Structures are given as structure tokens and as C-alpha cells.
Amino acid sequence: MLSSDSICGVVSAVHGSVVDVAFAGGKLPAINEAVQIEWDVGQPLLAEVQQHVGPRLIRAVSLGDTAGLRRGTKAYPLGSPVRSPVGEAVLGRLLNSVGEPVDRGAPFSADIERRPIHARAPSLDRQTGTREIFHTGMKVIDLLAPLVAGGKAAMFGGAGVGKTVLIMELIRTTVERHAGISVFAGIGERSREGHELFLELSQAGVLNRTALVFGQMNEPPGARWRAGLTALAIAEYFRDAAHENVLLLIDNVYRLVQAGGEVSGLLGRLPSRVGYQPTLATEIAEFEERIASVSGAAITSIQAVYVPADDFTDPAVAEIFSHLDSSIVLSRTMASEGMYPAIDPLASTSSLLDPRLVGEAHYRIAQEVRKTIAHYRELQEIIALLGIEELSATDRTAVRRARHLMRFLTQPFMITVPFTGKPGRTVNLDATLAGCRAILDGEADGWAEASLYMVGDFEEARQKEAQGALS
């Protein structure tokens, strides 16, 4: 809303998504403050101040399309950052990066509560840390990279290895039994994926407890850059004001970094390592550190992170790694072998995988599974050159059990039923541990590998093996 004493500026230059606004004199709007441009194309255009170019000139990043914007158009500072609508009214709605509904539903009422998208992370004395497992029902995650309730987890992978499918499956399985609110941020993703997610949540009956914020890939960089902060503002409201646990799902954090890089280039900043913006570490820290738990309520975040060219040493990827409790790494090799979810059991880690936190039995089984699979990978080159017959009896047994474990850790998803025809499975942690223990103890040594592939628990694999033997 414009205040009666708003200073009026005029647009002096437009460089793509970057707009220069000149003021006759007086106080300039602050960095990150919103400026409303009153043009004649449609709804007022919002921009965010990023630089003070001179005593009377600011440079702002537009959060919408600037096509048709002319010099001389009036612009008014709003006196605060962009403010997103929050509260019960946003649940079940699809919003854009400035909090406007884009689902063809009714507009929000004028008196709806709004919060600035820029805010500080909770102070250290307010933050609380838990070491409670956030169960997903996915065998490989719950066993080898358990998620922390109130923590941050990310799925790293290149193009086409299944990040979005994993995120959508987690939404489907965890939201149904998640006691709290869910907020989804789609940053730089395809509009098709947003439409599919909206339909999935509607059909699952959980849309009324979920808010969706999208900055799609066809939108200007400013919109993609700020979609994540809008989702964060909504999540923080439910944590701080409503005292509810929030599940924050983000797809894709790398696109947020990419949009920041585009904005940085438009603002004329010199690039840093590998062409990234010089503010890379600050931008990621400001975003990730706001995802925190306070007394009585927590934000649990699960994020997808695109890895460019499968290079895990990329500066953006490495920077995101440093803020996480659990890192789930997707493997292109496993995806090519049909091992879905294609989660690398050796590269994926969690701060929760400690015998004092998950228990001695869980920790011991997880370490044995990792050790067995690692030993198999060491032997793969020898097997490829000389054949498995050249291995010792002990090594042949280890290889057989490793292959069985890798197949047992695959799982059919509910989200993929229309494509595979296989009903989805969720498996509790006790069943996962029991199945892995049985394979490590040799109960499945004589079984066909296909009996353990794409099943739920070990009993289902046993039935599949029995049916295969009968046929």
C-alpha cells in the first residue's frame, strides 16, 4: 500500500530486468526496500532496490516482466521490503514470487496479514536443536542418511537422475502423515511440474494444509530469485505466530543461485569463481540460516539441488553442502542401471547417523551395509576383467550380498504408478533394518536378485522368491 507521504520517483532507464529510478531529492529508499512502479500496462510493477548509484538515483531489480515500461513512469517507495500474504488464507493456494495468487482463485482480501520477505534468522538463544529422526518411509534414506526433524536435508544430482520425482514422492508420503503445515517453493522449475504437483496434492487430499510458491523458469530472474524468500516468510509465520511444525520443500536451490547470478550480472558486479556472483556465500547463508527451529515449533527443510555437469566441487554446490544436516547424493550410474531411487549409499551422509542418536543396532547395520557395498565396488574392476569365478569364496559371497542389498534398497514410488504400473511402497525403519540384517546374515544368499528388486519389506521379497520358484 502506498502511504500519503510517499516520495515520487521516475524511471530513468530500463536495462532488461534492472530499472533505474531517479528522485528529485531527499531520502532514497533503503536497500531491499520495494518500489511500486505505476505503469499503464496492467497491475503495478514491483521492484527491489539493490544499489544506490548516486545521491538521487537507485538501481532496482524488477520482480516482473518489464516489457512496455517507459522512461518517465512514476515509481513510489513502499517503505518496507516486498510483503507476502501469510496465514491460513494462503493454504491450498498457488502463489507467485510476490505473494499474488496465480491459481485462478479469488484474490486475497485487503486486510490479510502480510510479512516482509526479508528477515533475520532467529537469534541463537531462540534456536533449539533436536536429534529426532524424520521418517520418510524410503528405505535407503531412513537407513543410511536419516533426516533430522527440524533440520535441513538436500538431494544432490545432475539432470535426469530423479531429484524432482524424489521430492514429489516425499511430499506425497510425508505430507499425508505430517502433523503440521507444508510449504513448497518451486524455483526456476517447469510450469508442467507445478501443475502436476498441484493436482497430486489435490487428489491426495492434503492441499488444504499446503501453500505453494512458484517462480517459474520462464519468469524474469528477479521473480525466481525471490520465490524462495516468499516461501520462507510463509513458513516463518506458521512457526513463529501459529507455533506449528512446518515442512519446507524446495525445488531447486541451485536455480535460486542461478537467478542470483543473472541479477548480479545485470547489476554490473564482477563475477567471482567459475563465473558465480561475488555474493554467492552470503546469499546462500541468508537463505539457509533462516530455516531453523525455535522452542515449540520447527521448520524441517528438504531441498533438491541440481549439480551442473555432475561436478560436486562446483562452488555453489559446495557452499550449499556446508549448511546441511543430511546430504543425499544421487548417482547417474545407479540411475542408468535402473536402481531407483538412485541414491548413492556411500556418498550420502547424515549428522544423525551416530550410535548415540539412532541406536547401536541401526548404526551397526548401516555401517555393515556400507562396508559390503564398498567392498563390492572395489572388486568390480576385477570382475569386469577376469570374471566373478576368479574371486575367493568369501569375496563371491560378499558380492552376492552387496548386489542383493542394492536391489533391496530400491523401492517403487506412489508418484510413479502411472508410468510403471507397480503400486508404491512405504517401509518403516524397523522393517528396513530387519530386511538388511537378514540379507547380511545370508538368508537371501540363494535367492534370485529379481526377488529383491522394487519391493517393500523383506517379507514381500520372500513371497516374490517363492512365487518365482513355483513358476
Short mmCIF file of C-alpha atoms in Angstrom, two decimals:
data_model
loop_
_atom_site.label_atom_id
_atom_site.label_comp_id
_atom_site.label_asym_id
_atom_site.label_seq_id
_atom_site.Cartn_x
_atom_site.Cartn_y
_atom_site.Cartn_z
CA MET A 1 0.00 0.00 0.00
CA LEU A 2 1.24 3.48 -0.86
CA SER A 3 1.43 5.96 2.00
CA SER A 4 0.14 9.50 1.52
CA ASP A 5 3.61 10.99 2.02
CA SER A 6 5.37 8.62 -0.42
CA ILE A 7 8.20 10.28 -2.33
CA CYS A 8 7.65 10.02 -6.05
CA GLY A 9 10.49 8.96 -8.34
CA VAL A 10 10.58 8.45 -12.10
CA VAL A 11 12.03 5.63 -14.16
CA SER A 12 15.17 6.97 -15.84
CA ALA A 13 16.47 3.80 -17.53
CA VAL A 14 15.47 0.18 -18.12
CA HIS A 15 18.13 -2.50 -18.73
CA GLY A 16 16.19 -5.76 -19.07
CA SER A 17 15.09 -6.64 -15.53
CA VAL A 18 17.10 -3.79 -13.97
CA VAL A 19 15.37 -0.44 -13.56
CA ASP A 20 16.96 2.89 -12.60
CA VAL A 21 14.69 5.26 -10.68
CA ALA A 22 15.60 8.94 -10.16
CA PHE A 23 14.37 11.02 -7.20
CA ALA A 24 14.29 14.80 -7.11
CA GLY A 25 15.90 14.89 -3.68
CA GLY A 26 15.55 13.82 -0.08
CA LYS A 27 15.98 10.35 1.35
CA LEU A 28 16.46 7.44 -1.03
CA PRO A 29 14.66 4.12 -0.35
CA ALA A 30 16.81 1.60 1.52
CA ILE A 31 18.49 -1.48 0.04
CA ASN A 32 15.94 -4.35 -0.32
CA GLU A 33 13.03 -1.89 0.01
CA ALA A 34 10.23 -2.39 -2.52
CA VAL A 35 9.39 0.22 -5.13
CA GLN A 36 6.00 0.21 -6.85
CA ILE A 37 6.02 1.37 -10.47
CA GLU A 38 2.64 2.74 -11.60
CA TRP A 39 2.53 1.97 -15.32
CA ASP A 40 -0.39 1.60 -17.72
CA VAL A 41 0.26 -2.00 -18.86
CA GLY A 42 -1.58 -3.75 -16.04
CA GLN A 43 -1.04 -4.32 -12.33
CA PRO A 44 1.63 -2.09 -10.70
CA LEU A 45 5.14 -3.47 -11.16
CA LEU A 46 7.19 -4.26 -8.04
CA ALA A 47 10.95 -3.84 -7.97
CA GLU A 48 13.50 -4.28 -5.18
CA VAL A 49 16.23 -1.70 -4.52
CA GLN A 50 19.71 -3.19 -4.88
CA GLN A 51 22.07 -0.24 -5.34
CA HIS A 52 22.35 3.47 -4.58
CA VAL A 53 24.01 4.66 -7.76
CA GLY A 54 24.18 8.29 -6.67
CA PRO A 55 22.62 10.81 -4.27
CA ARG A 56 19.40 10.83 -6.35
CA LEU A 57 19.43 7.53 -8.24
CA ILE A 58 18.66 3.95 -7.19
CA ARG A 59 19.01 0.76 -9.21
CA ALA A 60 16.32 -1.87 -8.62
CA VAL A 61 15.63 -5.40 -9.82
CA SER A 62 12.16 -5.90 -11.25
CA LEU A 63 10.13 -8.83 -9.89
CA GLY A 64 8.02 -8.94 -13.04
CA ASP A 65 8.30 -8.53 -16.80
CA THR A 66 9.42 -5.03 -17.81
CA ALA A 67 8.24 -5.23 -21.46
CA GLY A 68 6.44 -1.95 -22.22
CA LEU A 69 7.98 0.00 -19.32
CA ARG A 70 8.88 3.56 -20.40
CA ARG A 71 11.16 6.26 -19.04
CA GLY A 72 9.32 8.88 -17.03
CA THR A 73 6.93 6.35 -15.41
CA LYS A 74 6.22 7.22 -11.77
CA ALA A 75 7.61 4.97 -9.01
CA TYR A 76 6.84 5.05 -5.28
CA PRO A 77 8.90 3.53 -2.42
CA LEU A 78 6.73 1.31 -0.21
CA GLY A 79 8.74 1.87 2.97
CA SER A 80 9.46 -1.84 3.52
CA PRO A 81 10.60 -4.93 1.62
CA VAL A 82 8.11 -6.88 -0.51
CA ARG A 83 5.44 -8.22 1.86
CA SER A 84 3.94 -11.66 1.30
CA PRO A 85 0.46 -12.69 2.49
CA VAL A 86 0.63 -15.25 5.31
CA GLY A 87 -1.73 -17.26 7.48
CA GLU A 88 -4.49 -19.78 6.91
CA ALA A 89 -5.68 -17.95 3.77
CA VAL A 90 -2.58 -18.99 1.78
CA LEU A 91 -3.08 -22.71 2.45
CA GLY A 92 -4.36 -24.55 -0.60
CA ARG A 93 -3.28 -21.65 -2.85
CA LEU A 94 -0.68 -21.28 -5.59
CA LEU A 95 1.27 -18.02 -5.31
CA ASN A 96 3.88 -16.23 -7.39
CA SER A 97 7.11 -14.75 -6.04
CA VAL A 98 5.43 -11.58 -4.68
CA GLY A 99 2.62 -13.50 -2.99
CA GLU A 100 -0.14 -12.95 -5.55
CA PRO A 101 -2.47 -15.93 -6.22
CA VAL A 102 -1.99 -17.44 -9.69
CA ASP A 103 -4.37 -20.40 -9.36
CA ARG A 104 -7.41 -18.57 -10.81
CA GLY A 105 -8.90 -18.49 -7.33
CA ALA A 106 -10.34 -15.49 -5.51
CA PRO A 107 -7.90 -12.67 -4.72
CA PHE A 108 -6.82 -12.23 -1.11
CA SER A 109 -8.75 -9.75 1.00
CA ALA A 110 -7.22 -6.32 1.50
CA ASP A 111 -6.83 -6.86 5.26
CA ILE A 112 -4.89 -10.15 5.02
CA GLU A 113 -1.78 -10.21 7.21
CA ARG A 114 1.48 -9.70 5.31
CA ARG A 115 5.10 -10.20 6.29
CA PRO A 116 8.31 -8.86 4.70
CA ILE A 117 10.18 -11.50 2.71
CA HIS A 118 13.49 -10.22 4.16
CA ALA A 119 14.01 -11.10 7.81
CA ARG A 120 16.80 -12.09 10.15
CA ALA A 121 17.37 -15.69 11.20
CA PRO A 122 16.21 -16.45 14.77
CA SER A 123 18.85 -15.48 17.32
CA LEU A 124 20.94 -18.30 18.75
CA ASP A 125 19.29 -18.10 22.15
CA ARG A 126 15.89 -18.75 20.50
CA GLN A 127 17.02 -21.68 18.38
CA THR A 128 16.62 -25.25 19.57
CA GLY A 129 18.26 -28.35 18.14
CA THR A 130 16.66 -31.78 18.08
CA ARG A 131 18.08 -35.13 17.15
CA GLU A 132 14.79 -36.80 16.31
CA ILE A 133 14.53 -38.84 13.10
CA PHE A 134 12.14 -37.53 10.46
CA HIS A 135 10.87 -40.79 8.95
CA THR A 136 10.27 -40.75 5.20
CA GLY A 137 9.30 -44.36 4.51
CA MET A 138 12.16 -44.61 1.97
CA LYS A 139 14.44 -47.48 2.91
CA VAL A 140 17.76 -46.10 1.69
CA ILE A 141 17.21 -42.64 3.23
CA ASP A 142 15.97 -43.84 6.62
CA LEU A 143 18.80 -46.38 6.85
CA LEU A 144 21.87 -44.54 5.55
CA ALA A 145 21.06 -40.80 5.58
CA PRO A 146 18.27 -40.28 8.15
CA LEU A 147 16.70 -36.85 8.08
CA VAL A 148 16.63 -34.65 11.17
CA ALA A 149 13.28 -33.29 12.36
CA GLY A 150 13.77 -29.54 12.32
CA GLY A 151 16.92 -29.87 10.18
CA LYS A 152 17.97 -29.30 6.59
CA ALA A 153 18.43 -32.07 4.03
CA ALA A 154 19.25 -31.81 0.35
CA MET A 155 19.23 -34.15 -2.62
CA PHE A 156 22.13 -33.53 -4.98
CA GLY A 157 22.15 -34.78 -8.54
CA GLY A 158 22.67 -33.86 -12.17
CA ALA A 159 19.97 -33.61 -14.80
CA GLY A 160 17.64 -36.59 -15.17
CA VAL A 161 18.63 -38.67 -12.13
CA GLY A 162 15.33 -38.28 -10.25
CA LYS A 163 15.55 -35.26 -7.89
CA THR A 164 12.08 -33.92 -8.67
CA VAL A 165 10.49 -37.38 -8.51
CA LEU A 166 12.06 -37.89 -5.07
CA ILE A 167 10.83 -34.51 -3.84
CA MET A 168 7.30 -35.18 -5.14
CA GLU A 169 7.28 -38.63 -3.53
CA LEU A 170 8.41 -37.14 -0.23
CA ILE A 171 5.60 -34.61 -0.45
CA ARG A 172 3.11 -37.38 -1.19
CA THR A 173 4.25 -39.73 1.58
CA THR A 174 5.23 -37.32 4.34
CA VAL A 175 2.55 -34.68 3.96
CA GLU A 176 -0.16 -37.32 4.37
CA ARG A 177 1.14 -38.22 7.83
CA HIS A 178 2.92 -34.96 8.68
CA ALA A 179 1.37 -33.18 11.65
CA GLY A 180 1.73 -29.59 10.55
CA ILE A 181 1.90 -27.25 7.60
CA SER A 182 3.73 -27.79 4.32
CA VAL A 183 5.18 -25.04 2.15
CA PHE A 184 6.57 -25.83 -1.32
CA ALA A 185 8.89 -23.45 -3.18
CA GLY A 186 9.30 -24.15 -6.89
CA ILE A 187 12.29 -22.08 -8.04
CA GLY A 188 13.10 -21.99 -11.75
CA GLU A 189 11.17 -25.19 -12.48
CA ARG A 190 8.85 -26.06 -15.35
CA SER A 191 5.21 -24.95 -15.21
CA ARG A 192 4.23 -28.56 -16.03
CA GLU A 193 5.81 -29.74 -12.78
CA GLY A 194 3.91 -27.13 -10.78
CA HIS A 195 0.62 -28.17 -12.40
CA GLU A 196 1.31 -31.87 -11.73
CA LEU A 197 2.18 -31.15 -8.09
CA PHE A 198 -0.99 -29.11 -7.62
CA LEU A 199 -3.11 -31.98 -8.99
CA GLU A 200 -1.23 -34.59 -6.93
CA LEU A 201 -1.82 -32.71 -3.69
CA SER A 202 -5.47 -32.15 -4.58
CA GLN A 203 -6.03 -35.84 -5.27
CA ALA A 204 -4.18 -36.84 -2.09
CA GLY A 205 -6.46 -34.56 -0.06
CA VAL A 206 -3.56 -32.62 1.53
CA LEU A 207 -3.73 -29.40 -0.48
CA ASN A 208 -5.66 -27.63 2.28
CA ARG A 209 -2.57 -27.89 4.53
CA THR A 210 -0.07 -26.83 1.87
CA ALA A 211 0.99 -23.47 0.42
CA LEU A 212 2.77 -23.43 -2.95
CA VAL A 213 5.03 -20.63 -4.19
CA PHE A 214 6.40 -20.70 -7.75
CA GLY A 215 8.97 -18.62 -9.60
CA GLN A 216 8.94 -20.49 -12.90
CA MET A 217 11.79 -20.76 -15.37
CA ASN A 218 10.04 -18.51 -17.92
CA GLU A 219 9.82 -15.64 -15.41
CA PRO A 220 12.39 -12.83 -15.01
CA PRO A 221 15.43 -13.57 -12.81
CA GLY A 222 14.15 -11.27 -10.04
CA ALA A 223 11.00 -13.38 -9.65
CA ARG A 224 12.99 -16.62 -9.47
CA TRP A 225 15.48 -15.01 -7.09
CA ARG A 226 12.81 -14.05 -4.53
CA ALA A 227 10.37 -17.01 -4.74
CA GLY A 228 12.33 -18.88 -2.06
CA LEU A 229 12.20 -15.91 0.34
CA THR A 230 8.43 -15.61 -0.11
CA ALA A 231 8.02 -19.29 0.78
CA LEU A 232 10.32 -18.75 3.79
CA ALA A 233 8.22 -15.82 5.03
CA ILE A 234 5.10 -18.04 4.95
CA ALA A 235 6.90 -20.89 6.75
CA GLU A 236 8.27 -18.50 9.40
CA TYR A 237 4.78 -17.15 10.12
CA PHE A 238 3.43 -20.64 10.86
CA ARG A 239 6.49 -21.38 13.02
CA ASP A 240 6.56 -18.12 15.00
CA ALA A 241 2.93 -16.95 15.13
CA ALA A 242 0.94 -20.18 14.79
CA HIS A 243 3.56 -22.34 16.61
CA GLU A 244 3.14 -25.17 14.13
CA ASN A 245 5.75 -27.52 12.69
CA VAL A 246 6.44 -26.75 9.04
CA LEU A 247 7.76 -28.97 6.26
CA LEU A 248 9.53 -26.71 3.73
CA LEU A 249 10.23 -28.35 0.36
CA ILE A 250 12.36 -26.54 -2.21
CA ASP A 251 12.93 -27.50 -5.82
CA ASN A 252 15.50 -26.29 -6.83
CA VAL A 253 18.01 -24.35 -4.69
CA TYR A 254 20.60 -24.22 -7.49
CA ARG A 255 18.10 -22.28 -9.63
CA LEU A 256 17.94 -19.68 -6.85
CA VAL A 257 21.73 -19.33 -7.05
CA GLN A 258 21.50 -19.17 -10.84
CA ALA A 259 18.88 -16.40 -10.70
CA GLY A 260 21.11 -14.51 -8.24
CA GLY A 261 23.96 -14.82 -10.73
CA GLU A 262 21.80 -13.36 -13.52
CA VAL A 263 20.78 -10.45 -11.28
CA SER A 264 24.40 -9.87 -10.26
CA GLY A 265 25.45 -9.67 -13.90
CA LEU A 266 22.62 -7.25 -14.73
CA LEU A 267 23.74 -5.04 -11.82
CA GLY A 268 27.25 -4.91 -13.28
CA ARG A 269 29.05 -6.80 -10.49
CA LEU A 270 32.30 -8.53 -11.45
CA PRO A 271 31.89 -12.32 -11.38
CA SER A 272 33.76 -14.48 -8.88
CA ARG A 273 34.87 -18.14 -9.05
CA VAL A 274 33.60 -20.07 -12.12
CA GLY A 275 31.54 -17.00 -13.07
CA TYR A 276 29.33 -17.02 -9.98
CA GLN A 277 28.23 -13.82 -8.27
CA PRO A 278 30.66 -12.42 -5.66
CA THR A 279 27.84 -12.53 -3.09
CA LEU A 280 27.28 -16.31 -3.50
CA ALA A 281 28.19 -17.36 0.05
CA THR A 282 26.18 -14.51 1.60
CA GLU A 283 23.06 -15.23 -0.47
CA ILE A 284 23.07 -18.94 0.41
CA ALA A 285 23.78 -18.26 4.10
CA GLU A 286 20.99 -15.67 4.39
CA PHE A 287 18.57 -18.15 2.86
CA GLU A 288 19.64 -21.34 4.67
CA GLU A 289 20.17 -19.85 8.13
CA ARG A 290 16.54 -18.70 8.31
CA ILE A 291 15.48 -22.35 8.16
CA ALA A 292 15.70 -23.04 11.88
CA SER A 293 13.77 -24.47 14.82
CA VAL A 294 12.63 -22.49 17.84
CA SER A 295 11.06 -23.63 21.09
CA GLY A 296 7.74 -25.31 20.38
CA ALA A 297 7.94 -25.33 16.56
CA ALA A 298 10.34 -26.40 13.84
CA ILE A 299 10.93 -25.94 10.13
CA THR A 300 12.14 -29.16 8.52
CA SER A 301 13.51 -28.49 5.05
CA ILE A 302 14.06 -30.93 2.19
CA GLN A 303 15.71 -29.40 -0.86
CA ALA A 304 16.64 -30.51 -4.35
CA VAL A 305 19.97 -29.24 -5.68
CA TYR A 306 20.96 -29.51 -9.34
CA VAL A 307 24.63 -30.39 -9.79
CA PRO A 308 25.95 -28.84 -13.04
CA ALA A 309 27.77 -31.40 -15.18
CA ASP A 310 27.73 -33.81 -12.18
CA ASP A 311 30.55 -31.72 -10.67
CA PHE A 312 30.23 -31.88 -6.87
CA THR A 313 33.19 -29.49 -6.49
CA ASP A 314 31.16 -26.68 -8.10
CA PRO A 315 31.34 -23.62 -5.77
CA ALA A 316 27.54 -23.30 -5.43
CA VAL A 317 27.08 -27.00 -4.65
CA ALA A 318 29.97 -27.00 -2.15
CA GLU A 319 28.55 -23.90 -0.42
CA ILE A 320 25.10 -25.48 -0.02
CA PHE A 321 26.67 -28.68 1.39
CA SER A 322 28.10 -26.72 4.33
CA HIS A 323 24.65 -25.76 5.68
CA LEU A 324 23.05 -29.23 5.77
CA ASP A 325 22.34 -31.92 8.35
CA SER A 326 21.75 -34.65 5.75
CA SER A 327 23.15 -34.91 2.22
CA ILE A 328 21.52 -37.34 -0.21
CA VAL A 329 23.61 -37.83 -3.34
CA LEU A 330 22.04 -39.24 -6.49
CA SER A 331 24.17 -41.36 -8.80
CA ARG A 332 23.89 -41.30 -12.58
CA THR A 333 25.49 -44.76 -12.75
CA MET A 334 22.81 -46.22 -10.48
CA ALA A 335 20.06 -44.48 -12.45
CA SER A 336 21.40 -45.99 -15.68
CA GLU A 337 21.21 -49.44 -14.05
CA GLY A 338 17.57 -48.89 -13.06
CA MET A 339 18.36 -48.66 -9.33
CA TYR A 340 15.66 -46.24 -8.25
CA PRO A 341 15.77 -44.21 -6.10
CA ALA A 342 19.29 -43.72 -7.49
CA ILE A 343 20.74 -42.70 -4.11
CA ASP A 344 24.43 -43.46 -3.70
CA PRO A 345 24.70 -45.43 -0.41
CA LEU A 346 28.36 -44.49 0.06
CA ALA A 347 28.27 -40.76 -0.75
CA SER A 348 25.05 -39.95 1.17
CA THR A 349 25.59 -38.87 4.78
CA SER A 350 23.74 -37.58 7.82
CA SER A 351 24.81 -35.98 11.09
CA LEU A 352 22.17 -38.17 12.75
CA LEU A 353 23.90 -41.45 11.88
CA ASP A 354 25.59 -41.87 15.26
CA PRO A 355 25.10 -44.82 17.66
CA ARG A 356 24.20 -42.39 20.48
CA LEU A 357 21.38 -40.92 18.38
CA VAL A 358 19.95 -43.72 16.22
CA GLY A 359 20.90 -46.63 18.48
CA GLU A 360 23.65 -49.22 18.28
CA ALA A 361 21.66 -51.69 16.12
CA HIS A 362 20.74 -49.13 13.42
CA TYR A 363 24.27 -47.73 13.30
CA ARG A 364 25.89 -51.18 13.09
CA ILE A 365 23.59 -52.36 10.27
CA ALA A 366 24.12 -49.13 8.30
CA GLN A 367 27.90 -49.45 8.60
CA GLU A 368 27.81 -53.12 7.56
CA VAL A 369 25.66 -52.27 4.52
CA ARG A 370 28.09 -49.52 3.51
CA LYS A 371 31.12 -51.74 4.05
CA THR A 372 29.64 -54.58 1.99
CA ILE A 373 28.70 -52.30 -0.93
CA ALA A 374 32.10 -50.54 -0.78
CA HIS A 375 33.87 -53.90 -0.96
CA TYR A 376 31.78 -54.87 -3.99
CA ARG A 377 32.70 -51.64 -5.77
CA GLU A 378 36.39 -52.31 -5.12
CA LEU A 379 36.01 -55.72 -6.76
CA GLN A 380 34.01 -54.53 -9.78
CA GLU A 381 37.07 -53.87 -11.94
CA ILE A 382 38.46 -57.33 -11.22
CA ILE A 383 35.07 -58.89 -12.01
CA ALA A 384 34.90 -56.95 -15.31
CA LEU A 385 38.38 -58.11 -16.33
CA LEU A 386 38.55 -61.70 -15.04
CA GLY A 387 35.00 -62.69 -14.12
CA ILE A 388 33.43 -63.40 -10.74
CA GLU A 389 34.73 -67.01 -10.80
CA GLU A 390 38.26 -65.75 -10.14
CA LEU A 391 37.27 -64.31 -6.75
CA SER A 392 37.65 -66.20 -3.49
CA ALA A 393 34.58 -67.84 -1.96
CA THR A 394 34.45 -65.10 0.70
CA ASP A 395 34.54 -62.34 -1.91
CA ARG A 396 31.89 -64.06 -4.04
CA THR A 397 29.59 -64.18 -1.02
CA ALA A 398 30.25 -60.51 -0.29
CA VAL A 399 29.48 -59.57 -3.92
CA ARG A 400 26.24 -61.56 -3.89
CA ARG A 401 25.08 -59.91 -0.66
CA ALA A 402 26.05 -56.43 -1.86
CA ARG A 403 24.04 -56.87 -5.05
CA HIS A 404 21.10 -58.15 -3.01
CA LEU A 405 21.35 -55.16 -0.66
CA MET A 406 21.46 -52.68 -3.53
CA ARG A 407 18.34 -54.22 -5.04
CA PHE A 408 16.56 -54.39 -1.69
CA LEU A 409 17.18 -50.65 -1.23
CA THR A 410 15.26 -49.90 -4.45
CA GLN A 411 11.61 -49.04 -3.96
CA PRO A 412 8.53 -48.40 -6.12
CA PHE A 413 7.00 -44.95 -5.59
CA MET A 414 3.38 -43.91 -5.40
CA ILE A 415 4.13 -40.98 -7.69
CA THR A 416 5.39 -43.30 -10.47
CA VAL A 417 2.44 -45.75 -10.50
CA PRO A 418 1.01 -44.29 -13.78
CA PHE A 419 4.36 -44.92 -15.51
CA THR A 420 5.45 -48.25 -14.02
CA GLY A 421 2.19 -49.95 -13.06
CA LYS A 422 3.83 -51.01 -9.76
CA PRO A 423 1.99 -49.97 -6.58
CA GLY A 424 4.02 -47.62 -4.39
CA ARG A 425 5.53 -48.76 -1.08
CA THR A 426 6.48 -47.01 2.13
CA VAL A 427 8.53 -49.05 4.61
CA ASN A 428 9.00 -48.32 8.29
CA LEU A 429 12.51 -48.23 9.72
CA ASP A 430 12.19 -51.47 11.72
CA ALA A 431 11.24 -53.42 8.58
CA THR A 432 14.16 -51.86 6.68
CA LEU A 433 16.64 -52.80 9.41
CA ALA A 434 15.22 -56.34 9.65
CA GLY A 435 15.49 -56.83 5.88
CA CYS A 436 19.08 -55.60 5.68
CA ARG A 437 20.04 -57.71 8.70
CA ALA A 438 18.55 -60.82 7.05
CA ILE A 439 20.49 -60.20 3.81
CA LEU A 440 23.76 -59.56 5.69
CA ASP A 441 23.20 -62.80 7.63
CA GLY A 442 22.81 -64.76 4.40
CA GLU A 443 19.08 -65.53 4.47
CA ALA A 444 18.75 -64.48 0.83
CA ASP A 445 22.02 -65.99 -0.47
CA GLY A 446 20.25 -68.49 -2.72
CA TRP A 447 17.59 -66.09 -3.97
CA ALA A 448 17.31 -64.55 -7.43
CA GLU A 449 18.29 -60.88 -7.47
CA ALA A 450 14.95 -60.02 -9.11
CA SER A 451 13.12 -61.16 -5.95
CA LEU A 452 14.61 -58.25 -4.00
CA TYR A 453 14.23 -55.62 -6.72
CA MET A 454 11.48 -52.99 -6.33
CA VAL A 455 9.82 -54.47 -3.26
CA GLY A 456 8.75 -53.09 0.11
CA ASP A 457 9.87 -55.14 3.10
CA PHE A 458 11.78 -58.43 3.27
CA GLU A 459 8.60 -60.50 3.61
CA GLU A 460 7.37 -59.20 0.27
CA ALA A 461 10.69 -60.25 -1.26
CA ARG A 462 10.30 -63.69 0.31
CA GLN A 463 6.85 -64.08 -1.28
CA LYS A 464 8.21 -62.92 -4.63
CA GLU A 465 11.01 -65.51 -4.41
CA ALA A 466 8.52 -68.26 -3.51
CA GLN A 467 6.32 -67.36 -6.49
CA GLY A 468 9.34 -67.32 -8.76
CA ALA A 469 10.39 -70.79 -7.53
CA LEU A 470 6.90 -72.17 -8.13
CA SER A 471 6.76 -70.80 -11.66
#
